[in-house]
Coordinates of C-alpha atoms and ligand atoms in Angstrom, one line a residue:
M1 CA 27.3 -70.0 -76.0
D2 CA 28.6 -66.7 -77.6
V3 CA 31.9 -65.6 -75.3
C4 CA 33.1 -62.2 -75.1
Q5 CA 36.8 -61.3 -75.1
M6 CA 37.3 -58.8 -72.8
K7 CA 40.8 -57.0 -70.9
M8 CA 40.8 -57.2 -67.1
F9 CA 44.1 -55.5 -66.7
P10 CA 45.0 -52.0 -67.5
P11 CA 45.8 -51.7 -70.8
G12 CA 49.7 -52.0 -72.0
E13 CA 50.2 -53.8 -68.7
S14 CA 48.8 -57.3 -69.0
D15 CA 46.8 -56.7 -72.7
D16 CA 46.8 -60.2 -73.9
T17 CA 44.8 -61.4 -70.5
V18 CA 41.3 -61.8 -71.4
V19 CA 37.9 -62.9 -69.0
H20 CA 35.3 -64.6 -70.5
V21 CA 31.8 -63.1 -70.1
K22 CA 29.2 -66.1 -70.3
V23 CA 26.4 -63.5 -71.2
P24 CA 27.9 -60.7 -73.2
G25 CA 25.8 -57.4 -73.4
P26 CA 24.6 -55.9 -77.1
T27 CA 27.0 -54.5 -79.7
L28 CA 26.0 -51.4 -80.9
T29 CA 27.1 -50.5 -84.5
F30 CA 26.6 -47.2 -85.7
Q31 CA 27.1 -46.2 -89.5
N32 CA 27.7 -42.8 -90.9
I33 CA 26.1 -40.6 -88.8
H34 CA 25.3 -37.4 -90.1
Y35 CA 23.8 -35.2 -87.3
C36 CA 22.6 -31.4 -87.9
V37 CA 21.1 -28.4 -86.7
R38 CA 19.3 -25.3 -87.4
E39 CA 19.2 -22.4 -85.0
N40 CA 16.3 -20.5 -84.6
R41 CA 17.4 -16.3 -84.2
G42 CA 16.6 -13.2 -83.6
L43 CA 13.0 -12.1 -82.4
F44 CA 11.5 -13.6 -85.1
R45 CA 13.2 -17.1 -85.1
K46 CA 14.3 -16.7 -88.6
R47 CA 16.2 -20.1 -89.4
G48 CA 19.8 -19.6 -89.2
P49 CA 22.1 -21.6 -91.3
K50 CA 22.9 -25.3 -91.1
K51 CA 25.0 -26.2 -88.2
D52 CA 27.1 -29.9 -88.9
I53 CA 27.2 -31.5 -85.2
L54 CA 28.6 -35.2 -86.3
R55 CA 29.8 -35.4 -89.6
N56 CA 29.6 -39.5 -91.1
V57 CA 30.7 -41.1 -87.7
S58 CA 30.6 -44.8 -87.5
G59 CA 31.6 -47.6 -84.9
I60 CA 31.5 -50.1 -83.1
M61 CA 30.8 -50.5 -78.8
R62 CA 30.6 -54.0 -77.5
T63 CA 30.5 -55.2 -74.3
G64 CA 32.6 -53.3 -72.0
L65 CA 33.4 -49.7 -71.0
N66 CA 33.0 -47.5 -74.1
A67 CA 34.4 -43.8 -73.5
I68 CA 33.4 -41.1 -75.6
M69 CA 35.7 -38.7 -75.4
G70 CA 37.0 -35.1 -76.8
A71 CA 37.0 -31.1 -76.6
T72 CA 34.2 -29.7 -75.0
G73 CA 31.7 -29.1 -77.8
S74 CA 33.2 -31.2 -80.2
G75 CA 30.4 -33.7 -80.4
K76 CA 30.3 -36.5 -77.3
T77 CA 27.0 -35.7 -75.7
S78 CA 25.4 -35.4 -80.3
L79 CA 26.9 -38.5 -80.1
L80 CA 25.5 -40.6 -77.1
D81 CA 22.0 -38.9 -77.9
V82 CA 22.0 -39.8 -80.9
I83 CA 23.0 -43.8 -80.6
A84 CA 20.5 -43.7 -77.4
G85 CA 17.8 -42.6 -79.7
R86 CA 17.0 -39.3 -77.6
K87 CA 18.1 -36.7 -80.1
D88 CA 15.7 -35.4 -81.9
P89 CA 15.3 -37.2 -84.8
R90 CA 15.0 -34.2 -87.3
G91 CA 18.5 -33.7 -87.7
L92 CA 19.6 -37.0 -88.9
R93 CA 20.5 -36.3 -92.3
S94 CA 21.7 -39.9 -92.9
G95 CA 23.1 -43.0 -90.9
Q96 CA 21.2 -46.0 -88.7
V97 CA 22.4 -47.2 -85.7
L98 CA 21.8 -50.9 -84.4
V99 CA 21.6 -52.9 -81.7
D100 CA 22.9 -56.7 -82.3
N101 CA 22.3 -56.0 -86.1
M102 CA 18.5 -54.7 -85.7
V103 CA 17.5 -51.2 -86.5
V104 CA 16.9 -49.5 -83.4
T105 CA 14.0 -46.8 -83.5
S106 CA 13.3 -43.7 -80.2
E107 CA 12.2 -46.6 -78.8
L108 CA 15.4 -48.1 -77.7
R109 CA 14.9 -45.2 -75.0
L110 CA 12.3 -47.7 -73.2
T111 CA 14.9 -51.1 -73.5
S112 CA 17.9 -49.5 -73.0
A113 CA 19.1 -47.2 -69.3
Y114 CA 19.9 -43.7 -69.9
V115 CA 21.9 -41.6 -66.8
V116 CA 21.6 -38.3 -67.6
Q117 CA 24.0 -35.7 -66.8
D118 CA 22.0 -33.1 -63.8
D119 CA 20.7 -36.2 -61.9
V120 CA 17.1 -36.0 -61.9
L121 CA 16.0 -37.6 -58.4
M122 CA 12.9 -36.3 -56.2
G123 CA 14.7 -34.6 -53.7
T124 CA 12.4 -35.4 -50.5
L125 CA 12.4 -39.0 -51.1
T126 CA 15.5 -41.3 -49.6
V127 CA 17.6 -43.0 -51.7
R128 CA 15.8 -46.2 -50.8
E129 CA 12.3 -44.9 -51.6
N130 CA 13.6 -43.3 -55.2
L131 CA 15.2 -46.8 -56.0
L132 CA 12.1 -48.6 -54.5
F133 CA 9.6 -45.8 -57.0
S134 CA 11.5 -47.1 -59.5
G135 CA 11.6 -50.5 -59.2
N136 CA 7.6 -50.5 -58.4
L137 CA 6.9 -48.8 -62.0
R138 CA 9.1 -50.7 -64.1
L139 CA 9.1 -54.0 -63.0
P140 CA 6.6 -56.1 -64.4
R141 CA 4.0 -57.1 -61.5
Q142 CA 3.1 -60.4 -62.6
Q143 CA 6.7 -61.3 -62.7
Y144 CA 8.0 -59.9 -59.8
S145 CA 6.0 -59.7 -55.7
T146 CA 6.3 -56.2 -53.5
A147 CA 8.7 -58.3 -51.6
D148 CA 10.9 -59.3 -54.9
K149 CA 11.1 -55.9 -55.7
K150 CA 12.3 -55.0 -52.0
E151 CA 14.5 -57.5 -52.2
K152 CA 16.1 -55.9 -55.8
V153 CA 16.3 -52.8 -54.3
E154 CA 18.2 -54.4 -51.1
G155 CA 20.1 -56.0 -53.9
I156 CA 21.1 -52.9 -55.8
I157 CA 21.8 -50.9 -52.8
R158 CA 24.7 -53.3 -51.7
E159 CA 26.1 -53.9 -55.0
L160 CA 26.5 -49.7 -55.8
G161 CA 27.5 -49.1 -51.7
L162 CA 24.9 -47.5 -50.7
E163 CA 24.3 -48.8 -47.5
D164 CA 25.4 -45.9 -45.1
C165 CA 23.1 -43.3 -46.8
A166 CA 19.9 -45.5 -48.1
N167 CA 17.7 -44.0 -46.1
T168 CA 18.9 -40.4 -46.1
K169 CA 17.3 -38.2 -48.8
I170 CA 18.4 -37.2 -51.2
G171 CA 17.9 -33.1 -51.1
T172 CA 15.9 -29.9 -51.8
E173 CA 17.0 -26.3 -51.9
F174 CA 15.7 -26.3 -48.3
I175 CA 16.9 -30.5 -47.0
R176 CA 20.6 -30.9 -47.1
G177 CA 20.9 -34.6 -48.8
V178 CA 23.4 -36.8 -49.8
S179 CA 26.9 -36.0 -51.3
G180 CA 27.4 -35.8 -55.1
G181 CA 28.7 -39.5 -55.6
E182 CA 25.9 -40.8 -53.3
R183 CA 23.3 -39.1 -55.6
K184 CA 25.5 -40.4 -58.9
R185 CA 25.2 -43.5 -57.7
C186 CA 21.2 -43.5 -56.6
S187 CA 20.5 -42.1 -60.6
I188 CA 22.6 -44.9 -61.6
G189 CA 20.5 -47.3 -59.3
M190 CA 17.3 -46.0 -61.0
E191 CA 17.8 -47.0 -64.0
L192 CA 20.1 -50.3 -62.6
I193 CA 16.3 -51.7 -61.7
T194 CA 15.5 -52.9 -65.3
S195 CA 18.7 -54.8 -64.8
P196 CA 19.6 -53.2 -68.5
S197 CA 22.2 -54.9 -70.6
L198 CA 23.1 -51.5 -72.4
L199 CA 23.5 -48.4 -70.6
F200 CA 24.4 -44.8 -71.2
L201 CA 25.2 -42.3 -69.6
D202 CA 26.7 -38.8 -70.1
E203 CA 29.1 -37.4 -68.4
P204 CA 28.9 -39.3 -65.4
T205 CA 31.8 -37.9 -63.3
T206 CA 30.9 -34.1 -64.3
G207 CA 30.8 -32.4 -60.9
L208 CA 32.4 -34.8 -59.0
D209 CA 35.5 -34.8 -57.0
S210 CA 38.5 -37.0 -58.5
N211 CA 38.1 -39.7 -55.8
T212 CA 34.0 -40.2 -56.2
A213 CA 34.7 -40.1 -59.7
N214 CA 37.6 -42.7 -59.3
S215 CA 34.9 -44.9 -57.7
I216 CA 31.7 -43.9 -60.0
I217 CA 33.9 -45.4 -62.6
S218 CA 35.5 -48.7 -61.1
L219 CA 31.2 -49.0 -60.1
L220 CA 30.6 -49.0 -63.8
H221 CA 33.9 -51.7 -64.4
R222 CA 32.5 -53.7 -62.3
L223 CA 28.7 -53.8 -63.9
S224 CA 30.1 -54.0 -67.2
R225 CA 32.0 -57.4 -66.0
G226 CA 28.8 -58.9 -65.7
G227 CA 28.0 -58.5 -69.2
R228 CA 26.5 -54.9 -69.5
T229 CA 27.5 -52.9 -72.6
I230 CA 27.9 -49.2 -71.1
I231 CA 28.8 -46.4 -73.1
F232 CA 29.2 -42.8 -71.7
S233 CA 31.2 -39.5 -72.4
I234 CA 33.6 -38.2 -70.4
H235 CA 35.5 -35.0 -70.3
Q236 CA 38.9 -35.2 -69.0
P237 CA 39.3 -38.1 -66.8
R238 CA 42.2 -38.9 -64.6
Y239 CA 45.2 -41.7 -65.2
S240 CA 43.3 -44.4 -63.1
I241 CA 40.2 -43.7 -64.7
F242 CA 41.2 -43.8 -68.2
R243 CA 42.9 -47.2 -67.9
L244 CA 39.6 -49.3 -67.4
F245 CA 38.6 -48.3 -70.5
D246 CA 37.8 -51.3 -72.8
H247 CA 37.2 -48.8 -76.0
L248 CA 37.8 -45.1 -76.6
T249 CA 36.0 -42.8 -79.3
L250 CA 37.9 -39.7 -79.8
L251 CA 36.1 -36.7 -81.1
H252 CA 37.3 -33.4 -82.5
K253 CA 34.4 -30.6 -84.4
G254 CA 32.0 -33.6 -85.0
E255 CA 34.1 -36.1 -86.9
M256 CA 36.0 -39.0 -85.2
V257 CA 39.4 -39.3 -85.2
Y258 CA 40.2 -42.6 -83.5
A259 CA 38.1 -45.0 -82.3
G260 CA 39.0 -48.4 -81.2
P261 CA 41.1 -50.5 -78.2
S262 CA 41.8 -47.4 -75.4
S263 CA 45.0 -49.5 -75.0
K264 CA 46.0 -48.6 -78.3
A265 CA 45.0 -44.9 -78.9
I266 CA 48.9 -44.1 -77.4
G267 CA 50.6 -46.2 -80.3
Y268 CA 48.4 -44.6 -82.7
F269 CA 49.3 -41.4 -82.6
Q270 CA 52.6 -42.0 -82.0
S271 CA 52.8 -43.8 -85.2
L272 CA 51.5 -40.4 -86.6
G273 CA 54.2 -38.7 -85.0
Y274 CA 53.3 -37.2 -81.5
T275 CA 55.0 -38.2 -78.3
C276 CA 53.2 -38.6 -75.3
E277 CA 55.4 -37.9 -72.2
A278 CA 56.8 -39.4 -69.5
F279 CA 53.9 -39.0 -66.9
N280 CA 51.5 -37.1 -69.2
N281 CA 48.4 -38.6 -68.8
P282 CA 46.9 -40.0 -71.9
A283 CA 43.7 -38.3 -71.8
D284 CA 45.0 -35.1 -71.5
F285 CA 47.6 -36.2 -74.0
F286 CA 44.9 -37.0 -76.8
L287 CA 42.9 -33.7 -76.0
D288 CA 46.6 -31.8 -76.5
I289 CA 46.6 -33.2 -79.8
T290 CA 43.0 -32.5 -81.3
N291 CA 43.3 -28.7 -79.8
G292 CA 46.8 -28.6 -81.8
E293 CA 48.7 -27.9 -78.7
T294 CA 50.8 -30.6 -79.1
S295 CA 53.8 -31.0 -82.1
C296 CA 53.9 -33.6 -84.2
S297 CA 57.2 -34.5 -85.4
M298 CA 55.5 -35.6 -89.0
P299 CA 53.6 -32.8 -90.4
T300 CA 51.0 -33.7 -92.8
E301 CA 48.7 -31.4 -94.9
K302 CA 45.7 -34.1 -93.9
S303 CA 43.2 -33.5 -90.5
L304 CA 43.1 -36.2 -87.8
A305 CA 39.8 -37.1 -89.1
E306 CA 41.1 -37.8 -92.8
L307 CA 43.9 -39.6 -90.7
Y308 CA 42.1 -41.3 -89.0
K309 CA 39.7 -42.7 -91.8
E310 CA 42.8 -44.3 -93.0
S311 CA 43.9 -46.1 -90.4
Q312 CA 43.7 -49.9 -89.8
F313 CA 41.4 -48.8 -86.9
C314 CA 39.1 -46.9 -89.5
N315 CA 39.2 -49.5 -91.7
A316 CA 38.4 -52.7 -89.7
V317 CA 35.4 -51.2 -88.5
A318 CA 33.9 -50.1 -92.3
E319 CA 35.1 -54.1 -92.9
E320 CA 33.2 -55.2 -89.9
L321 CA 30.1 -53.1 -90.5
K322 CA 30.2 -54.3 -94.5
S323 CA 29.9 -58.0 -92.9
T324 CA 27.4 -57.2 -90.7
T325 CA 24.3 -58.8 -92.0
G326 CA 22.5 -56.0 -92.6
P327 CA 19.6 -54.4 -90.5
L328 CA 16.7 -57.3 -89.3
V329 CA 13.6 -57.0 -88.1
P330 CA 13.5 -54.3 -86.0
S331 CA 12.4 -56.5 -82.3
F332 CA 12.9 -53.0 -80.5
E333 CA 10.3 -51.4 -82.7
T334 CA 8.1 -54.5 -82.6
N335 CA 7.9 -55.0 -79.3
R336 CA 7.0 -51.4 -78.3
K337 CA 3.9 -51.8 -77.3
A338 CA 4.5 -54.6 -74.3
S339 CA 8.3 -52.5 -73.5
S340 CA 5.9 -48.6 -73.5
Y341 CA 4.7 -49.6 -69.8
V342 CA 4.8 -53.0 -67.6
T343 CA 2.4 -51.5 -65.0
S344 CA -1.5 -50.2 -65.1
F345 CA -3.0 -46.9 -65.5
F346 CA -4.1 -47.2 -61.6
Y347 CA -1.3 -48.9 -60.1
Q348 CA 0.7 -46.2 -61.9
L349 CA -2.0 -43.4 -60.4
K350 CA -1.6 -44.4 -57.4
V351 CA 2.2 -44.8 -57.0
V352 CA 2.7 -41.3 -58.4
G353 CA 0.0 -40.0 -56.4
W354 CA 1.8 -41.4 -53.3
R355 CA 5.2 -39.9 -53.9
T356 CA 3.3 -36.5 -55.6
A357 CA 1.6 -36.4 -51.7
L358 CA 5.0 -37.5 -49.5
N359 CA 6.5 -34.6 -51.4
I360 CA 4.2 -31.9 -50.0
I361 CA 4.1 -33.6 -47.1
R362 CA 8.1 -33.5 -46.7
N363 CA 8.2 -29.9 -48.3
P364 CA 4.8 -28.4 -47.0
Q365 CA 6.6 -24.4 -47.4
T366 CA 4.0 -23.9 -50.4
S367 CA 0.8 -25.7 -48.2
Y368 CA 1.6 -23.2 -45.2
A369 CA 2.1 -20.2 -47.2
Q370 CA -1.2 -20.5 -48.7
L371 CA -3.1 -21.4 -45.7
G372 CA -1.1 -18.6 -43.7
M373 CA -2.0 -16.0 -47.2
N374 CA -5.4 -16.9 -46.9
I375 CA -6.0 -16.6 -43.1
V376 CA -4.6 -13.2 -43.2
F377 CA -5.9 -12.2 -46.2
A378 CA -9.4 -13.4 -44.1
L379 CA -8.7 -11.1 -41.0
L380 CA -8.1 -8.3 -42.8
I381 CA -11.2 -8.6 -44.9
G382 CA -12.9 -9.4 -41.9
L383 CA -11.2 -6.5 -39.7
I384 CA -12.0 -4.0 -43.2
Y385 CA -15.4 -5.0 -43.3
Y386 CA -16.4 -6.3 -40.2
Q387 CA -20.3 -6.9 -39.7
M388 CA -21.4 -4.4 -42.6
P389 CA -24.6 -2.1 -42.0
K390 CA -27.3 -2.4 -43.9
T391 CA -27.9 1.1 -43.8
L392 CA -27.0 2.8 -47.1
P393 CA -25.1 4.1 -49.1
E394 CA -22.2 2.0 -47.0
A395 CA -24.4 -0.8 -47.0
L396 CA -24.3 -1.4 -50.7
Q397 CA -21.1 0.6 -51.4
N398 CA -18.8 -2.2 -48.8
R399 CA -20.3 -5.1 -50.4
I400 CA -19.6 -4.4 -53.9
G401 CA -16.0 -3.5 -52.4
A402 CA -15.5 -6.8 -50.8
F403 CA -17.0 -8.9 -53.3
F404 CA -14.5 -7.3 -55.8
F405 CA -11.9 -7.5 -53.0
L406 CA -12.3 -11.4 -52.6
I407 CA -12.4 -12.1 -56.1
I408 CA -9.4 -10.4 -56.4
N409 CA -7.8 -12.4 -53.3
M410 CA -9.1 -15.9 -54.9
V411 CA -7.6 -15.3 -58.4
F412 CA -4.2 -14.0 -57.5
G413 CA -3.7 -15.5 -54.5
N414 CA -2.8 -18.3 -56.7
L415 CA -0.1 -17.4 -58.8
S416 CA 2.3 -20.0 -56.4
A417 CA 0.5 -22.7 -59.3
V418 CA 2.5 -21.8 -62.2
E419 CA 5.4 -23.8 -60.6
L420 CA 3.4 -26.8 -60.7
F421 CA 4.8 -28.4 -63.7
I422 CA 8.0 -25.9 -64.0
N423 CA 9.4 -26.5 -60.9
E424 CA 9.7 -31.0 -62.0
R425 CA 9.9 -30.8 -65.6
A426 CA 13.5 -32.2 -66.1
I427 CA 12.0 -35.3 -63.7
F428 CA 8.9 -35.3 -65.5
V429 CA 10.8 -35.3 -69.1
H430 CA 13.4 -37.9 -67.9
E431 CA 10.9 -40.4 -66.2
N432 CA 8.1 -40.4 -68.7
S433 CA 10.6 -40.6 -72.0
G434 CA 12.3 -43.3 -69.6
G435 CA 8.7 -45.4 -70.0
Y436 CA 7.9 -45.1 -65.6
Y437 CA 4.3 -43.7 -66.5
R438 CA 1.8 -42.6 -68.8
T439 CA 1.6 -38.4 -69.1
S440 CA -1.9 -38.8 -67.6
V441 CA -1.3 -40.3 -64.5
Y442 CA 1.8 -37.6 -63.3
F443 CA -1.1 -35.1 -65.0
L444 CA -4.2 -36.2 -63.0
S445 CA -1.8 -37.2 -59.9
K446 CA 0.0 -33.5 -60.0
V447 CA -3.4 -31.5 -60.4
F448 CA -5.5 -33.4 -57.9
V449 CA -3.0 -33.7 -55.2
D450 CA -2.3 -29.9 -55.3
L451 CA -5.4 -29.0 -55.4
L452 CA -6.9 -30.3 -52.0
P453 CA -4.2 -29.0 -49.6
N454 CA -2.7 -25.5 -51.3
R455 CA -6.6 -24.9 -53.3
I456 CA -9.6 -26.1 -51.5
V457 CA -8.6 -26.1 -48.1
P458 CA -7.4 -22.8 -48.0
V459 CA -10.1 -21.3 -50.1
F460 CA -12.6 -22.7 -47.4
V461 CA -10.6 -22.0 -44.3
F462 CA -10.4 -18.4 -45.5
A463 CA -14.6 -18.5 -46.4
C464 CA -15.5 -19.1 -43.1
I465 CA -13.8 -16.6 -41.7
A466 CA -14.4 -13.8 -43.6
Y467 CA -18.0 -14.5 -44.5
Y468 CA -18.7 -14.3 -40.4
M469 CA -16.3 -11.5 -39.3
M470 CA -18.6 -9.3 -42.2
G471 CA -21.6 -10.4 -41.5
L472 CA -23.3 -11.4 -44.5
K473 CA -26.5 -13.4 -44.8
P474 CA -26.6 -15.6 -41.8
A475 CA -28.5 -18.5 -43.9
F476 CA -26.2 -21.5 -44.0
T477 CA -26.8 -22.4 -47.6
A478 CA -26.1 -18.5 -48.4
F479 CA -22.5 -19.5 -47.0
L480 CA -21.9 -23.1 -48.8
C481 CA -22.9 -21.1 -52.4
F482 CA -20.5 -18.3 -51.0
A483 CA -17.6 -21.1 -50.1
L484 CA -18.7 -22.7 -53.8
T485 CA -18.0 -19.4 -55.2
L486 CA -14.6 -18.9 -54.5
S487 CA -13.7 -22.7 -54.9
M488 CA -14.7 -22.4 -58.3
V489 CA -13.0 -18.8 -58.7
S490 CA -10.2 -20.3 -56.9
L491 CA -10.0 -23.5 -59.6
A492 CA -10.4 -21.6 -62.4
G493 CA -7.6 -19.5 -61.7
V494 CA -5.5 -21.9 -60.8
S495 CA -6.4 -24.0 -64.1
L496 CA -5.2 -21.2 -65.9
A497 CA -2.1 -21.2 -64.2
F498 CA -1.7 -25.0 -64.9
L499 CA -2.1 -24.4 -68.7
V500 CA 0.6 -21.6 -68.5
S501 CA 2.9 -24.1 -66.1
A502 CA 2.6 -26.5 -68.4
S503 CA 3.3 -24.5 -71.6
V504 CA 6.6 -22.8 -70.3
S505 CA 9.7 -24.0 -68.9
S506 CA 10.7 -21.1 -66.8
F507 CA 9.2 -19.0 -64.3
S508 CA 9.5 -15.3 -65.5
I509 CA 7.9 -16.2 -68.6
A510 CA 4.9 -17.7 -66.6
N511 CA 4.9 -14.5 -64.5
V512 CA 4.1 -12.5 -67.1
L513 CA 1.8 -14.9 -69.2
I514 CA -0.2 -15.5 -65.9
A515 CA -0.6 -11.6 -65.0
L516 CA -1.6 -10.3 -67.9
P517 CA -5.0 -12.5 -68.6
F518 CA -5.6 -12.0 -64.8
I519 CA -5.5 -8.0 -65.5
L520 CA -7.5 -8.0 -68.5
M521 CA -10.6 -10.4 -66.6
M522 CA -10.1 -7.9 -63.9
V523 CA -11.1 -4.6 -66.2
F524 CA -13.9 -6.8 -67.5
G525 CA -15.0 -8.3 -64.8
G526 CA -18.0 -5.3 -64.0
F527 CA -16.5 -3.3 -60.9
L528 CA -14.1 -1.1 -62.8
V529 CA -16.3 -0.4 -65.5
N530 CA -19.8 -0.7 -66.3
L531 CA -19.6 -3.6 -68.9
N532 CA -23.1 -2.6 -70.8
S533 CA -21.4 1.0 -71.4
M534 CA -18.7 -0.6 -72.7
L535 CA -18.1 -0.9 -76.9
N536 CA -19.3 -3.5 -78.2
W537 CA -16.7 -5.1 -79.8
L538 CA -14.7 -4.7 -76.9
S539 CA -17.3 -5.7 -74.2
W540 CA -17.8 -9.4 -75.5
L541 CA -14.2 -10.0 -73.4
K542 CA -16.6 -10.2 -70.3
W543 CA -18.2 -13.9 -71.3
A544 CA -13.9 -15.0 -70.9
S545 CA -14.2 -13.8 -67.4
I546 CA -13.5 -15.0 -64.3
F547 CA -14.3 -12.2 -62.4
K548 CA -17.6 -10.9 -64.0
Y549 CA -18.9 -14.9 -63.1
G550 CA -17.6 -14.7 -59.5
L551 CA -18.9 -11.0 -58.9
D552 CA -21.9 -11.6 -60.3
A553 CA -22.4 -15.1 -58.3
V554 CA -21.8 -14.0 -54.6
T555 CA -23.6 -10.5 -55.3
I556 CA -26.8 -12.6 -56.7
N557 CA -26.2 -14.9 -53.5
E558 CA -25.8 -12.1 -50.8
M559 CA -28.5 -9.7 -52.4
K560 CA -31.3 -11.9 -53.1
G561 CA -34.0 -11.4 -50.5
Q562 CA -31.9 -8.5 -48.2
V563 CA -33.6 -5.1 -47.9
F564 CA -31.3 -1.9 -47.4
Y565 CA -32.5 1.5 -45.6
S566 CA -31.8 5.0 -45.9
G567 CA -34.2 6.8 -43.2
N568 CA -37.6 5.6 -44.7
A569 CA -37.0 4.6 -47.9
T570 CA -36.3 1.3 -48.7
L571 CA -33.8 -0.8 -51.4
T572 CA -34.3 -4.2 -51.9
G573 CA -31.7 -6.2 -53.0
E574 CA -33.0 -7.5 -56.3
M575 CA -33.7 -3.6 -57.5
Y576 CA -30.0 -3.3 -57.0
L577 CA -29.3 -6.4 -59.1
R578 CA -31.6 -4.8 -61.9
S579 CA -30.3 -1.4 -61.8
Q580 CA -27.0 -3.6 -62.4
G581 CA -28.6 -5.8 -65.3
I582 CA -27.5 -9.3 -63.4
D583 CA -30.3 -11.6 -64.2
Y584 CA -31.2 -13.1 -60.1
S585 CA -33.4 -15.8 -60.8
V586 CA -32.2 -19.8 -59.9
W587 CA -30.5 -20.2 -63.0
G588 CA -28.8 -17.1 -63.2
F589 CA -26.6 -17.7 -60.1
W590 CA -26.2 -21.5 -61.6
Q591 CA -24.7 -20.5 -64.6
N592 CA -22.1 -18.2 -63.4
Q593 CA -20.9 -22.0 -61.6
V594 CA -21.5 -23.5 -65.3
A595 CA -19.2 -20.8 -66.4
L596 CA -16.7 -21.4 -64.5
L597 CA -16.7 -25.1 -64.5
G598 CA -16.6 -24.6 -68.4
I599 CA -13.3 -22.2 -67.9
I600 CA -11.8 -24.5 -65.3
L601 CA -12.1 -27.5 -68.2
V602 CA -11.1 -25.7 -70.9
C603 CA -7.8 -24.8 -68.8
I604 CA -7.3 -28.3 -67.1
T605 CA -7.8 -30.1 -70.8
L606 CA -5.4 -27.5 -72.3
A607 CA -3.1 -27.5 -69.6
Y608 CA -3.3 -31.4 -70.4
I609 CA -2.4 -31.0 -74.0
Q610 CA 0.6 -28.9 -73.2
L611 CA 2.5 -31.6 -71.3
R612 CA 1.9 -34.2 -73.7
R613 CA 3.5 -31.8 -76.4
I614 CA 6.4 -30.9 -74.3
N615 CA 9.5 -31.7 -76.2
R616 CA 11.5 -34.9 -74.7
W617 CA 14.1 -34.8 -77.5
K618 CA 17.6 -33.3 -76.8
Ligands
LIG701 N1 20.1 -28.8 -80.3 C1 20.9 -28.2 -81.0 N2 21.2 -26.8 -81.4 C2 21.9 -26.3 -81.7 N3 23.4 -26.6 -81.0 C3 23.5 -27.4 -80.4 C4 22.3 -28.4 -80.3 N4 23.4 -29.8 -79.8 C5 24.4 -29.6 -80.0 N5 24.4 -28.3 -80.5 C6 26.0 -28.2 -80.6 O1 27.0 -29.2 -81.1 C7 28.0 -29.3 -80.5 C8 28.2 -30.2 -80.0 O2 27.7 -30.3 -78.8 P1 27.8 -31.7 -77.8 O3 26.3 -31.2 -76.4 O4 27.6 -32.5 -78.4 O5 29.4 -30.7 -77.3 P2 29.7 -32.0 -75.9 O6 30.8 -32.1 -77.0 O7 28.8 -33.2 -75.2 O8 30.4 -30.4 -75.2 P3 30.8 -30.3 -73.7 O9 31.7 -31.0 -73.2 O10 30.9 -29.2 -73.3 O11 29.1 -31.3 -73.0 C9 28.0 -27.8 -79.7 O12 28.8 -26.3 -80.5 C10 26.6 -27.5 -79.4 O13 26.6 -25.9 -79.2

């Protein structure tokens, strides 16, 4: 059986004490990693000069706690992301990462666990519900029954000491939730569900007070003793945290200045002529050295990185990397299909749909606001156009004005839909790239759970109030056609908002992008300008106008079969429609619905494509 030697006690205090881990975690090696980026600059995104972020770094990470330290901007997170397969591979100029001698590709992210720096958890769900969500989607149903999953979640809650807050919500901007430390532990728990033997964490202690940071690293230390390889970047840990590290990688401007046992780091720098004062924290000492704030008693022309390359630590790593048997079958890649998703499409849809619905129920502000706004506008329109007369000219003027007002309200009233994919973008990217669910599952659950409470119900309430207050055609079928048209107009506006929402990551850009097509469509709707009198090369834009189809449909629905009076003279609805060049046949009415349906389908399909194209790389 494989046996891995590990320290149990703080370095320096009992260096020869070892613990035998019966099943060691994987060994991760990386060789000659050279990573660079090119920043796009200026208005036209001109490609800027090449910037080296990691310069030929090599190392070996074994079972235990492997810390990556360095000053800010030294490349800690970049190194972590590259070895975890999360950094955009286009920037990798050379080098490869092996896990147990197997070549790893970006698929490592489906078989390992990665805890991001900013916790991405659903704030409206409790700690237990979040963990169960992860368990339901990431544990194969063939091996784990519902009871097994619950048991596993309870085990993690106990292991992470989350018993007291298991039923507390994580917290949102409206709900006060768990503390920062509990949040971080829950994030770690979300990843531990799959019992990964390789765990990456990006700055797990940033933003936490020193005691909480201590408890998080102690927790990781305990987990590593169960046979896990834990690799994390960390800023400036206090001594009680630092002494728990087994292996230290120290970076400076993308180069390695030390990689080896953390217990030997002080000795190494002392051998270079640096003195660590009594009571100084070793972590501070190392950062002072890399920042040039500590003087050296043996000045040299060579940089710290060059000195490290000549050291026994670097040579030992190079020797070991040379003696590794070279890349074998890329196991992570060949298992790709099997490791992609462990649950079926419909099961994922059920679990993700349930979470989305729960999120809306517990965070109902948007739904209430949408309903409230529709009721207020319906009453307002109902009062302004109360029981419209059939006498001319007000019969026509009021009806056309009311319809324009209605359609504007249906389109612009759905601007809130632009937040749909922007709000949870970080959660989606993290969960989707972590293999929780398919993009289509997330898309469908978000779209359909949003549509019913936020779009269809409020529009129906609006139609009921406004239609009968305005005194439009009394036939019930006419009311149904009216409600259908308003719903279709609303859905067309919403689907365009979804497309914008899936395409950009900021609200301000989304608001600009959505306002522009809405205003253009309004101009080409047929109310503000007679479309037949317009320049030919410009008037084609009317075919893309939601307003035009909506206005035509409600006008046909109301006018057809009506007779208006002006003294002894009469005007039929058909005469009016003809004068406006509107086709009022049965198909003439339904072609507007078909066109609106077409706009909805095109926008929804493009929104889905955009969601798939979201950049998952860091
Ligand atoms: N995609 C990128 N595009 C441009 N520059 C990048 C990119 N990724 C990293 N960098 C740059 O590379 C350098 C190292 O970044 P990195 O985030 O790895 O540093 P860090 O040591 O983790 O810093 P911090 O402790 O502040 O998080 C920084 O100067 C950063 O601006």
